[in-house]
Coordinates of N, CA and C in Angstrom, one line a residue:
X1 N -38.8 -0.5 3.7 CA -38.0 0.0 2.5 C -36.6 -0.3 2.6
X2 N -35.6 -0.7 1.4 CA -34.3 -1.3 1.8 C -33.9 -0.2 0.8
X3 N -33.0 0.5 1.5 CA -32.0 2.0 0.8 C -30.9 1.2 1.0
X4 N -29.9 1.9 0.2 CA -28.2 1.5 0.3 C -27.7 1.9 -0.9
X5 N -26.4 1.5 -1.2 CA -25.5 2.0 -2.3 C -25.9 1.7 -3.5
X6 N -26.0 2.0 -4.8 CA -25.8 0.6 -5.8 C -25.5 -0.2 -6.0
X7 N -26.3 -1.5 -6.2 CA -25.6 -2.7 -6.4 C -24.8 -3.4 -5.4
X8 N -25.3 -3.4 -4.5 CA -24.8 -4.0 -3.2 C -25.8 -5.2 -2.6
X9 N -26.7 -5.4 -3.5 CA -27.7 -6.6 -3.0 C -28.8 -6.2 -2.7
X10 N -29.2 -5.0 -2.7 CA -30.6 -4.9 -2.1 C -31.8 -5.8 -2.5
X11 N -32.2 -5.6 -4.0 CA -33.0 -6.7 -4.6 C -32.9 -8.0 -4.1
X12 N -31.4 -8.3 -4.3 CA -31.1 -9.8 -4.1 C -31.7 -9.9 -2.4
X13 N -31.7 -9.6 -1.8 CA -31.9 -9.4 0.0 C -34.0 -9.2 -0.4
X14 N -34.2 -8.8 -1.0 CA -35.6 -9.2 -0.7 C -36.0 -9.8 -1.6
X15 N -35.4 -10.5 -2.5 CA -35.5 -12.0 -2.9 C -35.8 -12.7 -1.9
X16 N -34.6 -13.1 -1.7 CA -34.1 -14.1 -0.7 C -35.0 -14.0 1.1
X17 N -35.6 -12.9 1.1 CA -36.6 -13.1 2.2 C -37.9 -12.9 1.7
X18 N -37.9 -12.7 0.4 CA -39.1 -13.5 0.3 C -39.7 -14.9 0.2
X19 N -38.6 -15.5 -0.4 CA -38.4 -16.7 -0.5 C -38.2 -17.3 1.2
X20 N -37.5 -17.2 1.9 CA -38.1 -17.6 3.0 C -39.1 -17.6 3.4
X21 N -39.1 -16.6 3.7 CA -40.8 -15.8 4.6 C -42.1 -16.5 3.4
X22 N -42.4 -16.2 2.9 CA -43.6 -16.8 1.9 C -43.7 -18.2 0.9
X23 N -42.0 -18.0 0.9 CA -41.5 -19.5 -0.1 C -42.4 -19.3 -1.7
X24 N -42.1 -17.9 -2.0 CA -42.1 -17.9 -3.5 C -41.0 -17.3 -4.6
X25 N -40.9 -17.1 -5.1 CA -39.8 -16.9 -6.4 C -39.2 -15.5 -6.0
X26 N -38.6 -14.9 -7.6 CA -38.1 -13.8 -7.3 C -38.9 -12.7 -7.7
X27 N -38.9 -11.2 -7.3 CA -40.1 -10.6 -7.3 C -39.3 -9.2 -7.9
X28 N -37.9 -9.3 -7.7 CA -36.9 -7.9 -7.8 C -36.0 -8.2 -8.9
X29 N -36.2 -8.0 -10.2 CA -35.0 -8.1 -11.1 C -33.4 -7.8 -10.4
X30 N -32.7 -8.4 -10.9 CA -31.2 -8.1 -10.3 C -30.2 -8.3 -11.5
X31 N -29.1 -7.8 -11.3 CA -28.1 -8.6 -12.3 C -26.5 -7.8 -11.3
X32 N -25.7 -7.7 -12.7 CA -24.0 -7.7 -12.1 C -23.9 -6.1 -12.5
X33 N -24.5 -5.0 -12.7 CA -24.6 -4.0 -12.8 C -25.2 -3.1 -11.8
X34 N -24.9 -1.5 -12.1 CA -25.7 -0.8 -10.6 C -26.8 -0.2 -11.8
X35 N -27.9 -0.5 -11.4 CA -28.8 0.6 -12.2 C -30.0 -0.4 -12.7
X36 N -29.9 -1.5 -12.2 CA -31.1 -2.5 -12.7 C -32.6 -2.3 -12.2
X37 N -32.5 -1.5 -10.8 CA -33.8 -1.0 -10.4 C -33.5 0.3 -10.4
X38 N -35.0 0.9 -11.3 CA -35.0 2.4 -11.4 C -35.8 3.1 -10.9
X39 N -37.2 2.5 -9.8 CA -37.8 3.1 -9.6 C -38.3 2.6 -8.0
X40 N -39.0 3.2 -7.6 CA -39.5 2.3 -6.2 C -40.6 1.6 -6.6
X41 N -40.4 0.3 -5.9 CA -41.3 -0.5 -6.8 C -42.6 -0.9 -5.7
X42 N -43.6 -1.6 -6.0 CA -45.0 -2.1 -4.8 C -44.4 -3.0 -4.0
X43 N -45.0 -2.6 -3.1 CA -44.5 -3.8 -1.6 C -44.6 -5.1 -2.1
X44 N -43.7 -5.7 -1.7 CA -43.4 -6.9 -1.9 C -43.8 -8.0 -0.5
X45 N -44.6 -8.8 -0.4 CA -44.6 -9.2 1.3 C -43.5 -10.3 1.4
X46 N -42.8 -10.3 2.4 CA -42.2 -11.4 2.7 C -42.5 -12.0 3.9
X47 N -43.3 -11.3 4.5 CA -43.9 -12.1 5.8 C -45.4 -13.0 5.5
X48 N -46.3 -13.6 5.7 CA -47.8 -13.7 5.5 C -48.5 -13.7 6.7
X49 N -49.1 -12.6 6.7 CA -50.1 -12.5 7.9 C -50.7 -13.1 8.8
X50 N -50.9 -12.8 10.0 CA -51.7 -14.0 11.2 C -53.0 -13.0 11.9
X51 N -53.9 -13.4 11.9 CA -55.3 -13.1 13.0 C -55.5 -12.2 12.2
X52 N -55.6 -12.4 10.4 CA -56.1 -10.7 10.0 C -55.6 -9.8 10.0
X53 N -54.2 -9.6 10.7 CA -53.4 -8.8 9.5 C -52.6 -9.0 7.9
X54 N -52.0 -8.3 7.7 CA -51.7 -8.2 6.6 C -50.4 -9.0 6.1
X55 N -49.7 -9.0 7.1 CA -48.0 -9.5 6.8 C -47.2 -8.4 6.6
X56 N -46.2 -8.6 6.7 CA -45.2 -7.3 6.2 C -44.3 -7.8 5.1
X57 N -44.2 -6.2 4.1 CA -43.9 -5.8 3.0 C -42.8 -4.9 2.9
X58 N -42.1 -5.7 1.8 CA -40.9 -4.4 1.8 C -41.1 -3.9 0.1
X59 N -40.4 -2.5 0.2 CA -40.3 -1.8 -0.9 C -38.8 -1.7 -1.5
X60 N -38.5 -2.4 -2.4 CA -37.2 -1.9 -3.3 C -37.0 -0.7 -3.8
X61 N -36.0 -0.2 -3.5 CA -35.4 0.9 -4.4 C -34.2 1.1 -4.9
X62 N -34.3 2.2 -6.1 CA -32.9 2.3 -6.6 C -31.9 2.9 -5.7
X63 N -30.6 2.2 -6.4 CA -29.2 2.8 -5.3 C -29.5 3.7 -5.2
X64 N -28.5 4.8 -4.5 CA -28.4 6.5 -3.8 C -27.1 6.1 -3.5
X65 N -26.2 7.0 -4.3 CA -24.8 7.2 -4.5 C -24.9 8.4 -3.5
X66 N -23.0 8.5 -3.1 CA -22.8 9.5 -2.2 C -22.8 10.5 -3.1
X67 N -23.3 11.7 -2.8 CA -22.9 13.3 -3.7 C -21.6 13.9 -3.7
X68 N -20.7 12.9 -2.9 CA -19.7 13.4 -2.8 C -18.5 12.2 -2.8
X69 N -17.3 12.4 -3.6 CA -16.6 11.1 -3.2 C -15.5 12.0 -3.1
X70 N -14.8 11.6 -2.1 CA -13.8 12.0 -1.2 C -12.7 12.2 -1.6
X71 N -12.0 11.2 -2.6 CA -10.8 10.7 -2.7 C -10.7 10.0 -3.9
X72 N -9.5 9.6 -5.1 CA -9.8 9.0 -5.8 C -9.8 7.9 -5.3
X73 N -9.1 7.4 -4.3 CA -9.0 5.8 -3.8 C -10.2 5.3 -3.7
X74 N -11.1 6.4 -2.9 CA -12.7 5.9 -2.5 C -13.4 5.6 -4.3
X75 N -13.2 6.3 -5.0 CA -13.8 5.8 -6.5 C -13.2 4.8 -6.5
X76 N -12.1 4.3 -6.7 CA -11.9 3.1 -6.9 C -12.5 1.9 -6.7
X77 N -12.7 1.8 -5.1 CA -13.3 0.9 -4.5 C -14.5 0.8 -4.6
X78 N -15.2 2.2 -5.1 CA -16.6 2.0 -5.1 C -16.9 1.0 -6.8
X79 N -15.8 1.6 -7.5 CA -16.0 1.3 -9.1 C -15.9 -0.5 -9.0
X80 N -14.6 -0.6 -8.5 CA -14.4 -1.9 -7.9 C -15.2 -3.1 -7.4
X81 N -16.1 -2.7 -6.4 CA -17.3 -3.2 -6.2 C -18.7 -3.3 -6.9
X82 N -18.6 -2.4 -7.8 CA -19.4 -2.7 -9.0 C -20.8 -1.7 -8.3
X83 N -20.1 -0.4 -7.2 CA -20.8 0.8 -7.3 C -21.5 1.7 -8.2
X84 N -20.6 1.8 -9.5 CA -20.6 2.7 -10.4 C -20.5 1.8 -11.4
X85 N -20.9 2.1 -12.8 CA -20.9 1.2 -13.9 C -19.2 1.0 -14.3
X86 N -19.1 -0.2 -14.9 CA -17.7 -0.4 -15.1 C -17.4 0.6 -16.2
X87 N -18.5 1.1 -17.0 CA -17.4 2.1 -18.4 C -17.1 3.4 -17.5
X88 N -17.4 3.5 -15.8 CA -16.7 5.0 -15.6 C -15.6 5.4 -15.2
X89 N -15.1 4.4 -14.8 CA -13.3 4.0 -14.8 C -13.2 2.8 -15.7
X90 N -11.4 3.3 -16.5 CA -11.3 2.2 -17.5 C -10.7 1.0 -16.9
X91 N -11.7 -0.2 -16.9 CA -11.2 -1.7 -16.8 C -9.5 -1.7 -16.0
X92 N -8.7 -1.6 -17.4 CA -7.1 -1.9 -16.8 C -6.9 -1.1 -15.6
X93 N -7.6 0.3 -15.3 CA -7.4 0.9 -14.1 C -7.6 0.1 -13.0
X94 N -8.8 -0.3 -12.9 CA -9.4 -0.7 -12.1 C -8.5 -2.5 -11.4
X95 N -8.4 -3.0 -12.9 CA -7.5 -4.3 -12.3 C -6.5 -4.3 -11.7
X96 N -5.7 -2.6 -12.2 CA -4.6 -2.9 -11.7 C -4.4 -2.5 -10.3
X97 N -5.4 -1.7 -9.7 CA -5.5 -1.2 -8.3 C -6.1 -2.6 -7.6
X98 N -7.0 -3.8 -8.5 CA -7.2 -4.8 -8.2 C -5.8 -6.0 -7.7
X99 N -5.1 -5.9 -8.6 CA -3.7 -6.7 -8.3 C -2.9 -5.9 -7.2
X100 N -3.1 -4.9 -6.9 CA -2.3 -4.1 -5.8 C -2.7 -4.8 -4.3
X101 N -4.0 -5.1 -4.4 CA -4.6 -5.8 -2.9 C -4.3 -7.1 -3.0
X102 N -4.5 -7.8 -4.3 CA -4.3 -9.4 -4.2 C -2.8 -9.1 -4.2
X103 N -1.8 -9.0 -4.7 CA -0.1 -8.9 -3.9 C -0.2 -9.1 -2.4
X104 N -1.0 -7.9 -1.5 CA -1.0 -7.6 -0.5 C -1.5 -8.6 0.3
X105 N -2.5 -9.6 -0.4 CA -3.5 -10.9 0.8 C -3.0 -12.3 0.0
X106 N -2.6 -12.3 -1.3 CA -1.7 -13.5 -1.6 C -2.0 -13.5 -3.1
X107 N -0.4 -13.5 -3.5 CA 0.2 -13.3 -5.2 C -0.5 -14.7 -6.1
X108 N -0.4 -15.4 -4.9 CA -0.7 -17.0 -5.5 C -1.6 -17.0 -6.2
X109 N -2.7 -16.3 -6.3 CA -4.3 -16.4 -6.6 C -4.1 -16.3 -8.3
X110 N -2.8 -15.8 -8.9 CA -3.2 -15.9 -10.1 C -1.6 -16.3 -10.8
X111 N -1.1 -17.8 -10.1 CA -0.4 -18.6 -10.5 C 0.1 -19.0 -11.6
X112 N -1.5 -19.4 -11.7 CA -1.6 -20.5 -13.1 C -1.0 -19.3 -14.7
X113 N -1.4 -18.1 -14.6 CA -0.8 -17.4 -15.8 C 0.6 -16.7 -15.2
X114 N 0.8 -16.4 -14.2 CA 2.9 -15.9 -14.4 C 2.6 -15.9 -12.8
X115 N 3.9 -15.6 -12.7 CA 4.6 -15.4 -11.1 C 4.7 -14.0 -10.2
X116 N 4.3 -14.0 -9.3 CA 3.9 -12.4 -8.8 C 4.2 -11.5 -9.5
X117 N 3.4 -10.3 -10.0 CA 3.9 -9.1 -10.2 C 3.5 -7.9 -9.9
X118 N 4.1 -6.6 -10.3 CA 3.3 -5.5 -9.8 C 2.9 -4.8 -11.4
X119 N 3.5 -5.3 -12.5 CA 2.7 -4.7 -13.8 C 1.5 -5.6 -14.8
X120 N 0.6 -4.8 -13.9 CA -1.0 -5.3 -14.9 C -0.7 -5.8 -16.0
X121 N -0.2 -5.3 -17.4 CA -0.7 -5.3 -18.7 C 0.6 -6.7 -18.7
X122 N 1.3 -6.9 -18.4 CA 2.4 -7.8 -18.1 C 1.0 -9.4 -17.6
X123 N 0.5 -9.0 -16.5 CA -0.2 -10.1 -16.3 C -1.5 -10.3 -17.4
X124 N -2.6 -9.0 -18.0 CA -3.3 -9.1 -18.5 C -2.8 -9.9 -19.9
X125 N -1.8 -9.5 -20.0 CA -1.3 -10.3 -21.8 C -1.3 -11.7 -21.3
X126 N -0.8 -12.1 -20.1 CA -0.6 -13.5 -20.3 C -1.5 -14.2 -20.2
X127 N -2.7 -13.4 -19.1 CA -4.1 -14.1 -19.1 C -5.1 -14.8 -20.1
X128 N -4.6 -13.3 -21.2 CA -5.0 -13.2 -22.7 C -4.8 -14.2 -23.1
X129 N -3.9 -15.0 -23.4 CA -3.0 -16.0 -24.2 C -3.1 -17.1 -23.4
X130 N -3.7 -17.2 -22.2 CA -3.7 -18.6 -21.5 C -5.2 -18.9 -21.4
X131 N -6.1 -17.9 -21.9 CA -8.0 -18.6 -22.0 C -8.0 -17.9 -23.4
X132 N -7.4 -17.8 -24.4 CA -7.6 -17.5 -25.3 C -8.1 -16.2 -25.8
X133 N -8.3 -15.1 -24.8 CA -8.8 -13.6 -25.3 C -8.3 -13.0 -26.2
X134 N -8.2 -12.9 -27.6 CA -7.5 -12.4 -28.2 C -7.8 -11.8 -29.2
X135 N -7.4 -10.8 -29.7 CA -8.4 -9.8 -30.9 C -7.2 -10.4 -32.1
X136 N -7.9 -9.9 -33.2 CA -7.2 -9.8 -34.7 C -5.6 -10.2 -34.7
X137 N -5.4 -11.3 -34.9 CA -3.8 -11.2 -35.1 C -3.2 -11.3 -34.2
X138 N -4.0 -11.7 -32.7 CA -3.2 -12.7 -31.9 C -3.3 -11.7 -30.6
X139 N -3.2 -10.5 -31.0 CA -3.2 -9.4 -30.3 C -3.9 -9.4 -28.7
X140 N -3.2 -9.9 -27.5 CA -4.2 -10.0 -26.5 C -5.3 -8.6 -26.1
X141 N -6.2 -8.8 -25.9 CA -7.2 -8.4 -25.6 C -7.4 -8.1 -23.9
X142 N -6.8 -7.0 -23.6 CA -6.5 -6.7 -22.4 C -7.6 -6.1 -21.7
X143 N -8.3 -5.1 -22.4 CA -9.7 -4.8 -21.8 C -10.8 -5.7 -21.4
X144 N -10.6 -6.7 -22.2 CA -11.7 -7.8 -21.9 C -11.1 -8.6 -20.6
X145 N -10.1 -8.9 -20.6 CA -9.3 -9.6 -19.8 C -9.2 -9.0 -18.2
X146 N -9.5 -7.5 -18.3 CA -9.4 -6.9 -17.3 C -11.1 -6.9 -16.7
X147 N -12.0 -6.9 -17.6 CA -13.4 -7.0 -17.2 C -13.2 -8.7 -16.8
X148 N -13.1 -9.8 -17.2 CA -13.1 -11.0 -16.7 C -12.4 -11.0 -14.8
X149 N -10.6 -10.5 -15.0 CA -9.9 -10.5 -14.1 C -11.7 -9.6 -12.7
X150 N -11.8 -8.7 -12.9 CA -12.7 -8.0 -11.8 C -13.7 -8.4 -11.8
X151 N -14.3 -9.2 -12.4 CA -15.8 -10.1 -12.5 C -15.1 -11.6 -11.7
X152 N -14.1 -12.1 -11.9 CA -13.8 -12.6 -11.4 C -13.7 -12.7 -9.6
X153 N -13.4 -11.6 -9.3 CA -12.8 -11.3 -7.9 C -14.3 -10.9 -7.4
X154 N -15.6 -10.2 -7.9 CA -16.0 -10.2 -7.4 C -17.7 -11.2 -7.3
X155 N -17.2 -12.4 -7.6 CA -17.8 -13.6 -7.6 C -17.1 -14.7 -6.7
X156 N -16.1 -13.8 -6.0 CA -15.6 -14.8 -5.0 C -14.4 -15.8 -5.8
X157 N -14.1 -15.8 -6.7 CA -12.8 -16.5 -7.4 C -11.4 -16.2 -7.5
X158 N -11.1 -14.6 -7.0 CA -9.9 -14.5 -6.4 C -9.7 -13.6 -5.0
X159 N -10.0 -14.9 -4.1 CA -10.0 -14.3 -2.6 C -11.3 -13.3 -2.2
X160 N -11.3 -13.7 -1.2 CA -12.4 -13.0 -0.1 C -11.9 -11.9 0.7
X161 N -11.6 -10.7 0.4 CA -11.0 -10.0 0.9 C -11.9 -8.5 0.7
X162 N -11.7 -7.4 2.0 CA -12.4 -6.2 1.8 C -11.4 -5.4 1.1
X163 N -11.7 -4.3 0.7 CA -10.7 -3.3 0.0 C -10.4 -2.1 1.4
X164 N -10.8 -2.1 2.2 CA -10.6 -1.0 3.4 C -10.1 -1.8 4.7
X165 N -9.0 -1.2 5.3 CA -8.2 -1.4 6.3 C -9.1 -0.8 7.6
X166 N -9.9 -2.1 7.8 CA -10.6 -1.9 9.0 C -10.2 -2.3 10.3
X167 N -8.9 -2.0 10.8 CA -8.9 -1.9 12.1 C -9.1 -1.3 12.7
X168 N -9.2 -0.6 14.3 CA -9.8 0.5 15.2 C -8.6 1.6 14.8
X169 N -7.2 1.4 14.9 CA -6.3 2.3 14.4 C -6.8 2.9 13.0
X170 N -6.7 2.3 11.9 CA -6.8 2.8 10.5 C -8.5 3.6 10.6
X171 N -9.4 3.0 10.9 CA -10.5 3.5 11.1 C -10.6 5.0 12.1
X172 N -9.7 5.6 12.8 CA -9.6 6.6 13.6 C -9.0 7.2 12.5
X173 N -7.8 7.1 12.0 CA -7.0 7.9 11.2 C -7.9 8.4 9.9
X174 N -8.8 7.5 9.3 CA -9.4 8.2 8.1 C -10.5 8.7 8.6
X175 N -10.8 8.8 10.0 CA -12.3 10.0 10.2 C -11.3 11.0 10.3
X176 N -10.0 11.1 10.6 CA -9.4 12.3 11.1 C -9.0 12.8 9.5
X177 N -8.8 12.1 8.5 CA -8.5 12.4 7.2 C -9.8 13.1 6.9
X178 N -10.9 12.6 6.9 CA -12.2 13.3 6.4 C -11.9 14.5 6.9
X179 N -12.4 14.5 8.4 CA -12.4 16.1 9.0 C -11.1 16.9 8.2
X180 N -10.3 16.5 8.0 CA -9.2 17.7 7.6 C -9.9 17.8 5.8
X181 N -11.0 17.1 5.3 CA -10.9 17.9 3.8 C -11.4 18.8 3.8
X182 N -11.3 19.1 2.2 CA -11.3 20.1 2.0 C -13.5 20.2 1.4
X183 N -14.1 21.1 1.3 CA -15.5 20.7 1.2 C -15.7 20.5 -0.3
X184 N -16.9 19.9 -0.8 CA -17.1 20.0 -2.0 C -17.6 21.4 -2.2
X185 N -18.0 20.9 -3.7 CA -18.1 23.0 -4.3 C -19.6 23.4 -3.7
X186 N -20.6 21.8 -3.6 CA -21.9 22.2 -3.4 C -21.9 22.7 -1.8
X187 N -20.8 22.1 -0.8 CA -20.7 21.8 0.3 C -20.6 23.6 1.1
X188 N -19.1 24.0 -0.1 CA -18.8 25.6 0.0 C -19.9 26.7 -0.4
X189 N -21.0 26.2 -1.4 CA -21.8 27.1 -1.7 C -22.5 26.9 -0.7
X190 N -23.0 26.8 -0.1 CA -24.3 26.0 1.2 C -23.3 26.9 2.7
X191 N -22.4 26.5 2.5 CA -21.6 27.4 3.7 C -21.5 28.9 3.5
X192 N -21.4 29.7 2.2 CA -21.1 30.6 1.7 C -22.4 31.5 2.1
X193 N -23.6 30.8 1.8 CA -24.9 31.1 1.8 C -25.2 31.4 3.4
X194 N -24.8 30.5 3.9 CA -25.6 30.2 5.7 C -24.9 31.6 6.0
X195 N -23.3 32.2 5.8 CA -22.5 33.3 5.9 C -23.3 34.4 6.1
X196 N -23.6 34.6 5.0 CA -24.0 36.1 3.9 C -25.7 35.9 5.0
X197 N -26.1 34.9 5.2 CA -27.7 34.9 6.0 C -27.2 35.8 7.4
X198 N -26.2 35.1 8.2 CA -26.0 35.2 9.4 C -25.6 36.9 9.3
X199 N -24.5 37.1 8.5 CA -24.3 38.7 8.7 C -25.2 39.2 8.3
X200 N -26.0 39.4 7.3 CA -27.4 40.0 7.4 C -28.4 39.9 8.5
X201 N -28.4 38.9 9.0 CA -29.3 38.8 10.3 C -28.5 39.6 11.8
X202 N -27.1 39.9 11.4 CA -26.5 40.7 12.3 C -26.8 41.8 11.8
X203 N -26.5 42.6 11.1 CA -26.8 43.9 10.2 C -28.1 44.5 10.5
X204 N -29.2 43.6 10.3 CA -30.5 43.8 10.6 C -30.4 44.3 12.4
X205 N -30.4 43.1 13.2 CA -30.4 43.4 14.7 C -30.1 44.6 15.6
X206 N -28.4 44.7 14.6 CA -27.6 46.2 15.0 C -28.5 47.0 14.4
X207 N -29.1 47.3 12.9 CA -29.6 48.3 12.7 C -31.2 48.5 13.8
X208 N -31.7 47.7 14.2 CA -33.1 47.5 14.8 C -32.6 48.3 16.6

């Protein structure tokens, strides 16, 4: 069975070993969206059996989002990666937290329409106007421009780069960030509950 986030390849990964392993086609619909598999689907073999066994079979399933996101930065990145559907953060958000990391790994990457900057809608207009995006009256078209810009990046066209500061330092400092949150609501009800059990189970004891 292949679990993981949405839209992170899973399908595409048992394609691709099936087509090894068996050398036949595709068996898992895929596309550039999270939500294209909705169900758990029949074993798929990607191995072919020897002496009468069977071969081995894998089962696709749909993503499993965390129940909990942490931080807005963590939405971002998830939105970013094309975790979450792009209408649940708006486009220009998203690009512009996108141009915040390309500044940071190289400005160059988007040359050809202006010269470094730190204001999105400044770059989105010019993008507009340099492939033609444009609504009614010339008007750049900045939402479209910003779904291009992030379809872009994550097809490998502007830099190969992660969105998380994975060194051994930064990676110590944000488990120590975790531990210090605060819980979610479902997190506090679940604790609130185990409470109210435990002193009743004292209550009881003392009274026995």
């Amino acid at each position: 069975m292949i679990v993981g986030m949405p839209n992170v390849g899973k399908s595409s990964l048992l394609n691709a070993l099936r087509k090894e392993g068996v050398g036949k086609g595709k068996a898992a619909y895929t596309g550039a969206q999270p939500g294209i598999t909705r169900k758990i689907a029949t074993g798929v073999k990607i191995i072919e059996g020897t002496d009468g066994n069977e071969g081995v079979y894998l089962l696709d399933t749909p993503g499993v989002f965390v129940p909990y996101v942490p931080d807005s930065e963590a939405m971002l990145k998830l939105a970013l990666c094309g975790s979450v559907k792009d209408t649940i953060v708006a486009p220009t958000t998203l690009a512009d937290y996108l141009l915040y990391h390309v500044n940071k790994v190289e400005p160059g990457l988007y040359s050809e329409y202006l010269p470094p900057t730190n204001d999105i809608m400044l770059l989105l207009e010019a993008i507009a106007r340099k492939t033609g995006r444009l609504q009614k009256g010339g008007t750049p078209d900045t939402e479209a421009v910003a779904l291009w810009m992030i379809q872009r990046w994550r097809n490998g066209h502007w830099g190969r780069f992660v969105l998380d500061n994975v060194t051994e330092d930064a990676l110590e400092m944000k488990k120590s960030e975790e531990r210090g949150l605060a819980p979610s609501m479902n997190q506090a009800r679940k604790a609130d509950k185990e409470a109210r059990r435990m002193k009743s189970k004292q209550r009881n004891i003392a009274s026995g």
